[in-house]
XYZ file of C-alpha atoms in Angstrom:
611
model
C 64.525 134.397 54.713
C 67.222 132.682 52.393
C 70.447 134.897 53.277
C 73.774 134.651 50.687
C 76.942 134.799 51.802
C 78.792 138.032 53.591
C 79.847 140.667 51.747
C 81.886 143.114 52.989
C 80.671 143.331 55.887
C 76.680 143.063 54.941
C 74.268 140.107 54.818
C 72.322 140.967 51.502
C 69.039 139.118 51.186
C 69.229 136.766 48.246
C 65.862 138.372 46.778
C 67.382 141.570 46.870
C 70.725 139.979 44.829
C 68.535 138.225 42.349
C 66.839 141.532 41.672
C 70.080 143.417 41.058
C 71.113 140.179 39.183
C 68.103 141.174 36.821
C 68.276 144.436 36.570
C 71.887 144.300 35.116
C 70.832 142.001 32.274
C 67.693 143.116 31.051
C 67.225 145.097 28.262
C 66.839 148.347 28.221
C 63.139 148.607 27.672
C 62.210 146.510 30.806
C 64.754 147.954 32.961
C 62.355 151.503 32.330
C 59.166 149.830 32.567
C 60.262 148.714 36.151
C 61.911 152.440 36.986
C 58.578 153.403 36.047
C 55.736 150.893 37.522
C 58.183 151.794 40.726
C 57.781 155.778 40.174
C 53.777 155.022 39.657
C 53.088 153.207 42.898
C 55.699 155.101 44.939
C 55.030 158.637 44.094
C 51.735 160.299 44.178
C 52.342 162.790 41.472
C 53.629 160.034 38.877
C 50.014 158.130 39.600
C 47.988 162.050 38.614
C 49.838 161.821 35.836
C 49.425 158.564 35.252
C 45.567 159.494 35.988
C 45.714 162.351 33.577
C 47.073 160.234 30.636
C 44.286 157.676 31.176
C 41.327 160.369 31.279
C 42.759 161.969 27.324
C 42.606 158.509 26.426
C 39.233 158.036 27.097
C 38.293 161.495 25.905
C 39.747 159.870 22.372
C 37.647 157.383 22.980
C 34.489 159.313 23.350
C 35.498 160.976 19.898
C 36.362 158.433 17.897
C 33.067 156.422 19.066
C 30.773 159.681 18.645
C 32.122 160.303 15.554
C 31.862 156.536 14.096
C 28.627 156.581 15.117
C 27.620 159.993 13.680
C 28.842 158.724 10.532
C 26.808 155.618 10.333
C 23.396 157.685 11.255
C 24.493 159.920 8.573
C 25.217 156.885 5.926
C 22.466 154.550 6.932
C 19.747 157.030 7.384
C 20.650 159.724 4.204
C 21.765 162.327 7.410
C 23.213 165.859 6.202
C 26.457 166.015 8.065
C 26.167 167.319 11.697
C 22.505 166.609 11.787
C 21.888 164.518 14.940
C 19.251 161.498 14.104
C 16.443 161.934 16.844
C 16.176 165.869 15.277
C 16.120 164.453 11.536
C 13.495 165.586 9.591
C 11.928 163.876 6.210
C 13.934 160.526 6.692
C 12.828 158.087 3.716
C 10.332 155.410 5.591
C 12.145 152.358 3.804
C 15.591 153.405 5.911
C 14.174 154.017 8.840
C 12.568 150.165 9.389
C 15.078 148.421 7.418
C 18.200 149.852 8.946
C 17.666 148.632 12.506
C 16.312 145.572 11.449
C 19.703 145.279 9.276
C 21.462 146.454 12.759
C 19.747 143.854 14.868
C 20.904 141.087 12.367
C 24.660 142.076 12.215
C 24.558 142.487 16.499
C 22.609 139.066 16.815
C 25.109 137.405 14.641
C 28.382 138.892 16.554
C 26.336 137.830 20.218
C 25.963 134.360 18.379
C 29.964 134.159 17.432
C 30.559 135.769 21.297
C 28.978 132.902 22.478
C 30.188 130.228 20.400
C 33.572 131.231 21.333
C 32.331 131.142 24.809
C 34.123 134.167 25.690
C 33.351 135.838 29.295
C 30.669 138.781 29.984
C 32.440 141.868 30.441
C 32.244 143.566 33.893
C 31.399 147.393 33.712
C 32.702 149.692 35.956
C 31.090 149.719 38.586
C 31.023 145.587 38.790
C 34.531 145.795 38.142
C 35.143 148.121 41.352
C 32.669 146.274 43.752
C 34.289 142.869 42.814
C 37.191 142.790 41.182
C 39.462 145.445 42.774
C 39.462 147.203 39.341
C 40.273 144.376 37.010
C 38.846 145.008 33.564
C 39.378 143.109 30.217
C 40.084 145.148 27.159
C 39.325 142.169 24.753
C 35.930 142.232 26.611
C 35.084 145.493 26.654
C 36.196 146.136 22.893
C 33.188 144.236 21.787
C 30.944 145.666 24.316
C 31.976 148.915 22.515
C 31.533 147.408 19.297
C 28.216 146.065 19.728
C 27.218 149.266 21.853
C 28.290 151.202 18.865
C 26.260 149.040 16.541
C 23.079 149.506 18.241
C 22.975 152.670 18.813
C 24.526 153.350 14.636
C 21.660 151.477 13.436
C 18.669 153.796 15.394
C 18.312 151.680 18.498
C 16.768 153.596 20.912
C 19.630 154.001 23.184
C 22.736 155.968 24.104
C 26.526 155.337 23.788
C 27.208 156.182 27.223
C 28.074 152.865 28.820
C 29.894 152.144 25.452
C 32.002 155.169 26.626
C 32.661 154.175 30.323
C 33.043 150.664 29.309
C 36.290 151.466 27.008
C 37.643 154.376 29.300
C 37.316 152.176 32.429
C 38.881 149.593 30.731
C 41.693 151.090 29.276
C 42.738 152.542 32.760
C 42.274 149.253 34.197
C 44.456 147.686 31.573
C 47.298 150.506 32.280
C 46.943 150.212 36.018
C 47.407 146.274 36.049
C 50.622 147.110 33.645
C 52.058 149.378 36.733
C 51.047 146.555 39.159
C 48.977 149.209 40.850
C 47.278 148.481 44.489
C 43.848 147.433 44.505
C 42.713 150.913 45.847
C 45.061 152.765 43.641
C 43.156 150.408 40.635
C 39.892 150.745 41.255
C 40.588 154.747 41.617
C 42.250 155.146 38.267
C 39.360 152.903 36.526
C 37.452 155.864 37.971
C 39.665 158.157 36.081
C 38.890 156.526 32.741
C 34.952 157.207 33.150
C 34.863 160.194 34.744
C 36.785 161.268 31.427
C 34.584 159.399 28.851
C 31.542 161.109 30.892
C 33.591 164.417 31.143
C 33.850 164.114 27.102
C 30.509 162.717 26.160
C 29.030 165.527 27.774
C 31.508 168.718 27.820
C 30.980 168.799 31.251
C 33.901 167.890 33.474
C 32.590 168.646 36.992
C 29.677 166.161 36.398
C 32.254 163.741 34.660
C 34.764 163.442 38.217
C 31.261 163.018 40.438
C 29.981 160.428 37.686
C 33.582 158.740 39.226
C 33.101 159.490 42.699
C 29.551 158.465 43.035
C 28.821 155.664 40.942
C 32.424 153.813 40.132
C 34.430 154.516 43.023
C 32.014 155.116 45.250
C 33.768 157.642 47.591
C 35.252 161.255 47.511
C 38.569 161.545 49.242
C 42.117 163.445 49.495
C 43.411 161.178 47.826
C 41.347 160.347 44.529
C 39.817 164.342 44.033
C 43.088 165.429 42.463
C 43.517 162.801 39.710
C 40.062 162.141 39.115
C 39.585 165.590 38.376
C 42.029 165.659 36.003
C 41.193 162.728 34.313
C 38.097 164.833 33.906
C 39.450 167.591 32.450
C 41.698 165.823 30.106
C 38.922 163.869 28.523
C 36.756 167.254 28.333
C 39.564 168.928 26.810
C 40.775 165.876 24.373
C 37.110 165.816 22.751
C 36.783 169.585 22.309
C 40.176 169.517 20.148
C 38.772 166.638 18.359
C 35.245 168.357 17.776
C 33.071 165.516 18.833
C 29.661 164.923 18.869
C 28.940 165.105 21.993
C 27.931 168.565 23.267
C 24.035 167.632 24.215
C 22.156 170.923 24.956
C 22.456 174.622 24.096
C 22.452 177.060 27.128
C 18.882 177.265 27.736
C 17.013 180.567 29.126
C 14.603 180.029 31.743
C 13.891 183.871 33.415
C 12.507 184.529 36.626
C 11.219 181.192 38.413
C 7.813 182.473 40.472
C 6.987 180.989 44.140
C 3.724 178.856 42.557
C 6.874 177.093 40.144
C 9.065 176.878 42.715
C 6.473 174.883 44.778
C 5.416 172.582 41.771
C 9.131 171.328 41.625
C 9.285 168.782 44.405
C 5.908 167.535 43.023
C 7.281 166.685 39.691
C 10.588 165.218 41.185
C 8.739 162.709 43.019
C 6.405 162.274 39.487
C 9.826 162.022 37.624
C 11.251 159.474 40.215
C 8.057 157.376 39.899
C 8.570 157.320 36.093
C 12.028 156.359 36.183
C 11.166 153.125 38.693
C 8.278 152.597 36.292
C 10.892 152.629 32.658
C 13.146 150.318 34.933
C 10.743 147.497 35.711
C 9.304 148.347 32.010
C 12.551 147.446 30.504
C 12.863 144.176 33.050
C 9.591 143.119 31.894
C 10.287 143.855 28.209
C 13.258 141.269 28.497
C 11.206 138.553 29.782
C 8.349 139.046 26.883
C 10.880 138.377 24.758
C 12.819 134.980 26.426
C 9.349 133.344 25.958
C 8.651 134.029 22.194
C 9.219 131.107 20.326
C 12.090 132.899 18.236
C 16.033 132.437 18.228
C 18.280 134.029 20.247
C 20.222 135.364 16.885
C 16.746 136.830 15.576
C 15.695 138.687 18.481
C 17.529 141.991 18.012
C 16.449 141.895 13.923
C 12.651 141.562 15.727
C 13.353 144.009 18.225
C 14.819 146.464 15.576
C 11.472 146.150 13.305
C 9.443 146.978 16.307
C 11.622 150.231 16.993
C 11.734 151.165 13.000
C 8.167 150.776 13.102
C 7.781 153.338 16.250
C 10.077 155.483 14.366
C 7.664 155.753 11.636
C 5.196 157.323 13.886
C 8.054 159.040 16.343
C 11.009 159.591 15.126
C 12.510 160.705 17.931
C 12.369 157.308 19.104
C 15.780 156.580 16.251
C 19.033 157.172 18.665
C 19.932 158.677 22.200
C 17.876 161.552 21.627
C 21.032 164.201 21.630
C 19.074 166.429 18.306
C 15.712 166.143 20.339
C 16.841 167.376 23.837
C 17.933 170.360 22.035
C 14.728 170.554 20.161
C 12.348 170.144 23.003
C 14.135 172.431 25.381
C 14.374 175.417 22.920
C 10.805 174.274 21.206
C 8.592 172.861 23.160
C 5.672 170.685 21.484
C 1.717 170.762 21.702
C 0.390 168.129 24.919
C -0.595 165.492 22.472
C 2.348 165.340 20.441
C 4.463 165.302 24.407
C 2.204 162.366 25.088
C 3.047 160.701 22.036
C 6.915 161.293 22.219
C 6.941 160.038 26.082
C 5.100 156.871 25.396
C 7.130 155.939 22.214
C 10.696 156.313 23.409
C 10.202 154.172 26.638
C 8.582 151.517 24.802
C 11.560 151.569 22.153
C 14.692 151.956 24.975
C 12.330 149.019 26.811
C 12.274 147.030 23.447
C 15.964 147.652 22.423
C 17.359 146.233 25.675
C 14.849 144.083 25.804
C 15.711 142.094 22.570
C 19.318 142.514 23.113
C 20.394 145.802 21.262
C 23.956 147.137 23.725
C 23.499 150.741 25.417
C 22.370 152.035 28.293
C 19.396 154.380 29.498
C 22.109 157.521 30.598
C 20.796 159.663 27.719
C 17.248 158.223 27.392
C 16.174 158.853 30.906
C 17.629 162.525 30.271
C 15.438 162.892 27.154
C 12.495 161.325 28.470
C 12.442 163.446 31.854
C 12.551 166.679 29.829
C 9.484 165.296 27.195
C 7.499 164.528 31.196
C 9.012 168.081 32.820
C 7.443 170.174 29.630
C 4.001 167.256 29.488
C 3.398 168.226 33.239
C 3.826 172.166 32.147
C 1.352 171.724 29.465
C -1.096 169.533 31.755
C -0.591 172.485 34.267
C -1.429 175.274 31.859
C -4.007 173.530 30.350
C -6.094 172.935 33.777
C -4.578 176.244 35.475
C -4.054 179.158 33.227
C -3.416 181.321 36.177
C -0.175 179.304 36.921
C 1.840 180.176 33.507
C 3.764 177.540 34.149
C 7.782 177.604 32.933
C 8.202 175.215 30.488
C 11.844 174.961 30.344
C 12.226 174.832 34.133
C 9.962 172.173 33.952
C 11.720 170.245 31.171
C 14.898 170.950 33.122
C 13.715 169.533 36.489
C 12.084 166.060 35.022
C 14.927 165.884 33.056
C 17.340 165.805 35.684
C 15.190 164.145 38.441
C 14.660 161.314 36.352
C 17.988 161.199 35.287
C 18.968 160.570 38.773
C 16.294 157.963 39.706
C 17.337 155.774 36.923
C 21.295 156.599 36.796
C 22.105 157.222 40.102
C 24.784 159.979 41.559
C 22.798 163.081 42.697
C 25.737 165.382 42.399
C 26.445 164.017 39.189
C 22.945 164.784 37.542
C 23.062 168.079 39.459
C 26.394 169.172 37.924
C 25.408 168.081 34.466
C 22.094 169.843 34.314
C 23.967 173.256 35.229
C 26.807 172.472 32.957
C 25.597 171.155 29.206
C 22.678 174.155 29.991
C 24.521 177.114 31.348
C 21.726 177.850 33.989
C 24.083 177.926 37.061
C 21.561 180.670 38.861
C 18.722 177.516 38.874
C 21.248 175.297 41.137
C 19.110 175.707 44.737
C 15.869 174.696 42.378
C 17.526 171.856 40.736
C 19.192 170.595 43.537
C 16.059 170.019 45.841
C 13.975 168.382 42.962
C 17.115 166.038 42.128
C 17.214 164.999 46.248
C 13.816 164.693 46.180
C 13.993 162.519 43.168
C 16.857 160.292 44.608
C 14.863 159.772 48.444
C 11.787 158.893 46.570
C 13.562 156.245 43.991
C 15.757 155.213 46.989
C 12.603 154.629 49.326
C 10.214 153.020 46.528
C 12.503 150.914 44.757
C 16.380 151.266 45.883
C 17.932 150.655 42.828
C 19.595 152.417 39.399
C 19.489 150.736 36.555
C 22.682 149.301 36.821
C 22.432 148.104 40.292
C 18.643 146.798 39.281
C 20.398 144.872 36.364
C 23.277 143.122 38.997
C 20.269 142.134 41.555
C 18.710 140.457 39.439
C 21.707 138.804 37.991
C 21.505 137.840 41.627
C 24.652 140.005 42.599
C 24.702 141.579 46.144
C 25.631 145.150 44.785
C 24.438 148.679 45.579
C 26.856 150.700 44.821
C 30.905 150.519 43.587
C 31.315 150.007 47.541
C 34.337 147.334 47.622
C 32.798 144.270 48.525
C 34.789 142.208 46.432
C 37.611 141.878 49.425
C 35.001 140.555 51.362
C 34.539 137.080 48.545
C 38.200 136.540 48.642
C 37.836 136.025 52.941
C 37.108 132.952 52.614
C 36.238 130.586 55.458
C 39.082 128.200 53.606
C 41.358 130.822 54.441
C 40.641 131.551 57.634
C 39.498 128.203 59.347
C 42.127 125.968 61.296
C 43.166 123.033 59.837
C 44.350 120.822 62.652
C 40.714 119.538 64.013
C 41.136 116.716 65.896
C 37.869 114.192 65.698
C 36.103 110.841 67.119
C 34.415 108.673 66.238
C 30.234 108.930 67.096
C 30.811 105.312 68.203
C 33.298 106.213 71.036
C 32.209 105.942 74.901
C 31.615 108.649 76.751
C 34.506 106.978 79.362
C 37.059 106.886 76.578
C 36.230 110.519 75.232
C 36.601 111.677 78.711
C 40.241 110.151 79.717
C 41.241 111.391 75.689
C 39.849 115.073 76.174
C 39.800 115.549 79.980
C 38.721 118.718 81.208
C 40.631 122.148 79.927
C 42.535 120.252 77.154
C 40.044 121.701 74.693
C 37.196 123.452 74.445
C 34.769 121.288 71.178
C 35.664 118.058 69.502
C 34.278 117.200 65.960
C 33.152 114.065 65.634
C 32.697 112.169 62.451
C 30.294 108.382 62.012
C 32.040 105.473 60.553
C 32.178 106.464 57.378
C 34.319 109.894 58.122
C 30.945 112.010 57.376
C 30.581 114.806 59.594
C 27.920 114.236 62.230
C 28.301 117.262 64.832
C 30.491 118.744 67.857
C 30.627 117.716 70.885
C 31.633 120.004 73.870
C 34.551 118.804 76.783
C 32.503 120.730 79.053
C 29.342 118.881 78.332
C 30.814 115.269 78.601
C 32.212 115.952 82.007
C 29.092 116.990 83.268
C 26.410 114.724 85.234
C 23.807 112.903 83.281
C 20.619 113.048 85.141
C 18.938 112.879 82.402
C 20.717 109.754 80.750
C 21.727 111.339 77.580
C 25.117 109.406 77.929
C 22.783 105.899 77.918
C 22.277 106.760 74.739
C 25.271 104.444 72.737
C 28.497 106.319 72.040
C 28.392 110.047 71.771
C 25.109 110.122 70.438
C 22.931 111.802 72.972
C 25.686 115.008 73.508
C 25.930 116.211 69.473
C 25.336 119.468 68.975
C 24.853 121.698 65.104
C 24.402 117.981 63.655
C 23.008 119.648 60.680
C 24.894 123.173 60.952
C 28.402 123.669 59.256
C 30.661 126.005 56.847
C 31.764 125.448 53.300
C 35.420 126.742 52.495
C 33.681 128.500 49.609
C 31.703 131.069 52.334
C 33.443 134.158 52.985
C 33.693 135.718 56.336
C 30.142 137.538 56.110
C 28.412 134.665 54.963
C 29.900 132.634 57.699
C 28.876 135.031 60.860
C 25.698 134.400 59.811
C 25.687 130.984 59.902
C 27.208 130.986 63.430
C 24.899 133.485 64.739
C 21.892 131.295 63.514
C 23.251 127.805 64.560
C 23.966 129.996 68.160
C 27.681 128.528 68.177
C 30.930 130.114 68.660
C 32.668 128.052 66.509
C 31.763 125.391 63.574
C 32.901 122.795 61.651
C 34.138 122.983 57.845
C 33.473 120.317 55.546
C 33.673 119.866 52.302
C 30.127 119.691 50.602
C 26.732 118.880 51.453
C 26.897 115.599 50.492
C 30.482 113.991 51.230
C 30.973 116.138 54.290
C 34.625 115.346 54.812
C 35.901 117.744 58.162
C 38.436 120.167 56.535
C 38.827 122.412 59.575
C 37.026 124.591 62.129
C 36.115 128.300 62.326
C 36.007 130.324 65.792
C 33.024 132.898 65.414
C 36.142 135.003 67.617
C 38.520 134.616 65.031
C 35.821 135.628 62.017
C 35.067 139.169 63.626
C 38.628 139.715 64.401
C 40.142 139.157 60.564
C 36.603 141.070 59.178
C 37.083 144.159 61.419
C 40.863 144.219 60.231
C 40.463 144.024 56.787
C 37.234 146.739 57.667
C 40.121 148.827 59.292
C 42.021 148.273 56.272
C 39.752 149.395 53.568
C 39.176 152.405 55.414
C 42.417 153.778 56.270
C 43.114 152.984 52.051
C 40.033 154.889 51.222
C 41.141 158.047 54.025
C 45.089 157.865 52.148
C 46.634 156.253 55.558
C 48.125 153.477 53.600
């Protein structure tokens, strides 16, 4: 370290005088954004805070986005105010196709200008977390709000909740990179921001801080329960003063649940959980129809919004998230053939509106459609046995929540938000096993949510908001050693031996005449006998070993065990490319487990509070 000159006495480290240096002529304004960003990362009760602040925002968020879109139901379609549109009753036909197709054109033309400008994909989330240590672009996820808001304005059939974690995430991630915050302290205040846009969206903070814990941090700890929960609350609380739209379902009474009920439950969980695998793949599918038609990029959502105009016609409940139907169905429930009808038409418009490129997610949809499948299997029930009497809105309840869970993920967090936007905390033990049900059986079948589904086949390793993203940046560039010495294949076996005699090392590379990497050769091996005139062979020829086996710098350190373990070697060479294969360095298989177990250490003592 660079040390000034003695004063009085003490050696002061010349970083520590530049700092002071700095400090005395800055202006006052940066001189309390550094007190601060210090205070944040220092002091645990300055980051709740800081938590706090970030989870109101996002509750703002939720209102002003509820309320914009509110407003353009209520403009486009002829709405009375406060009517939600799924619920809408004797909406003119002419609105109801030519609105989304209008909707489809205006997002189709913004995805065209996106891409023209060539600007980047935002990262949700839960991509953000797994990846990117929290990192999150507001610019990005502005438009994915936009266009999120768009679609769902114009009667797509989809919700506004990714819209919602998509700005709150972001805007924590954008005031955590301001404080300079620790990866871990990052990724848990991006938590923060959705567990308050979920907290607000639905009125229900509890499910709101799991929504965090479960599905965008991916772990509950001392450390992250206090200020996620908060960030909860202050979301929940922000929209209520700001009389959102939000609040999805009226308390619903369900009465005494009978033993015959109580045994159909895990039945329709695993039903549920089938149907949410089957509205996954549906939607995957739906996508792919689409990239073959002959028709422009910029024209699918217009083509995609006639298609759900036209179901809308039929089904109206197809027009929006559902919010107004939820309500409707739980409090009056509909004849079997009109349940069949409903079912069928809003999967094949949420599978159409993400299919032809309409923004939103499936939160609310699955919700809707598991209650319209809970109250279909009542009606089936009563319909073959009277003697059951079947409850209807338990039954709505249960599908609603178990296939909630199967396509959103977060057991906890469906449980929690079925007992909180419906008041029914007595039906917890019933809920509860049909939502674990629901989760083993979409877990063992297919092992995906949505969102995970959606990064797979993106071809991105991710499960669940798990940090992996540490694991990418330990790189085999970073961790091989650089001074390899090498030979030449054309070198004699006598000459290799009096260069590397015995114990002086333990592999050699060696490279052909052109510098290309051709293989390893062991000391050990050319000191040996050669009974079986191997070493007649010209050169070193006859004693290369992983000819064809070596790392890239671009591998990281999982990626790279691998390799070793299936080329059998305890250490490899790094070139680098296929084709040139220049020798950068080599990588001990010792010195991979070592640095991954650390860093393992490392992420766990961060995600116990340790460090």
């Amino acid at each position: 370290m660079t040390v000034s000159k003695p004063s009085q006495g003490r050696v002061v480290p010349a970083s520590i005088r530049q700092q002071a240096a700095w400090y005395r002529h800055a202006r006052p304004l940066d001189r309390l954004l550094a007190h601060l960003r210090a205070l944040v990362r220092g002091d645990e009760l300055a980051f709740v805070v800081l938590a706090v602040a970030t989870g109101a925002l996002a509750g703002v968020a939720v209102a002003a986005i509820s309320f914009a879109a509110q407003r353009l139901h209520e403009v486009a379609f002829m709405l009375p105010a406060g009517e939600h549109l799924s619920a809408a009753s004797g909406l003119q036909p002419w609105r109801v196709v030519v609105v989304p197709i209008a909707g489809g054109l205006l997002l189709g033309g913004l995805g065209s200008v996106i891409r023209r400008l060539r600007l980047r994909e935002a990262a949700d989330p839960i991509e953000a977390n797994a990846l990117l240590g929290g990192r999150m672009r507001v610019r990005d996820s502005l438009l994915v709000g936009l266009q999120t808001l768009l679609s769902n304005g114009s009667g797509a059939s989809l919700g506004l909740e990714a819209g919602y974690t998509q700005i709150g995430g972001a805007m924590s991630s954008a005031a955590g990179q301001r404080f300079r915050l620790r990866r871990n302290d990052l990724r848990t205040l991006v938590g923060c921001g959705a567990a308050g846009a979920i907290g607000a969206a639905f009125a229900a903070p509890l499910a709101g801080a799991f929504y965090a814990f479960e599905l965008v941090i991916g772990s509950l700890t001392v450390a992250n329960v206090v200020p996620v929960v908060g960030s909860a609350l202050a979301g929940t609380a922000c929209a209520r003063l700001l009389a959102a739209y939000t609040t999805p379902v009226d308390p619903v009474t369900v009465g005494a649940v009978a033993w015959h009920e109580q045994a159909l439950v895990p039945v329709l969980a695993a039903v549920a959980a089938v149907a949410g695998i089957g509205l996954m793949l549906g939607v995957t599918t739906t996508e792919r129809l689409f990239r073959r038609l002959h028709v422009p990029r910029v024209l699918r959502p217009a083509l995609g919004g006639m298609l759900v105009g036209g179901l809308g016609l039929y089904c109206p409940q197809v027009l929006g998230s559902g919010h107004g139907a939820l309500t409707t169905l739980l409090h009056e429930p509909l004849a079997l053939s009109a349940l069949v009808v409903v079912l069928g038409c809003k999967a094949l418009g949420s599978a159409v509106s993400i299919g032809s490129g309409f923004r939103g997610g499936l939160f609310y949809a699955s919700l809707f459609m598991g209650a319209v499948l809970g109250s279909l299997a009542a009606e089936v029930a009563q319909a073959t046995v009277p003697w059951l009497a079947p409850n209807t809105p338990l039954f709505a309840l249960v599908g609603m929540a178990s296939m909630a869970v199967s396509v959103v993920g977060g057991p906890l967090t469906m449980l929690l938000l079925a007992l909180e936007t419906t008041g029914n905390f007595a039906l917890a033990p019933i809920l509860a096993a049909a939502i674990l049900v629901a989760a083993l059986t979409a877990r063992r079948l297919f092992g995906y949510s949505f969102a995970t589904w959606r990064f797979h086949l993106r071809g991105e390793a991710i499960r669940s908001a798990q940090d992996i993203g540490w694991i990418r940046g330990l790189t085999v560039g970073r961790l091989m050693r650089r001074d390899v010495r090498t030979v030449r294949t054309d070198t004699s076996l006598a000459a290799f031996r009096r260069q590397f005699p015995l114990g002086s090392m333990g592999r050699v590379v060696v490279v052909d005449g052109a510098g290309r990497y051709a293989g390893v050769v062991l000391v050990a091996d050319a000191h040996m006998p050669d009974p079986d005139g191997r070493g007649s062979e010209p050169g070193l020829a006859g004693l290369l070993r992983y000819r064809d086996a070596f790392l890239l710098p671009s591998m990281n350190a999982k990626v790279a065990v691998a390799a070793l373990a299936a080329a059998e070697a305890d250490a490899l060479a790094v070139v680098d490319g296929t084709e040139t294969r220049k020798v950068l360095g080599v990588v001990t298989e010792a010195h991979l487990l070592r640095r991954y177990a650390e860093e393992l250490d490392r992420r766990r003592r961060e995600l116990s509070g340790e460090i």
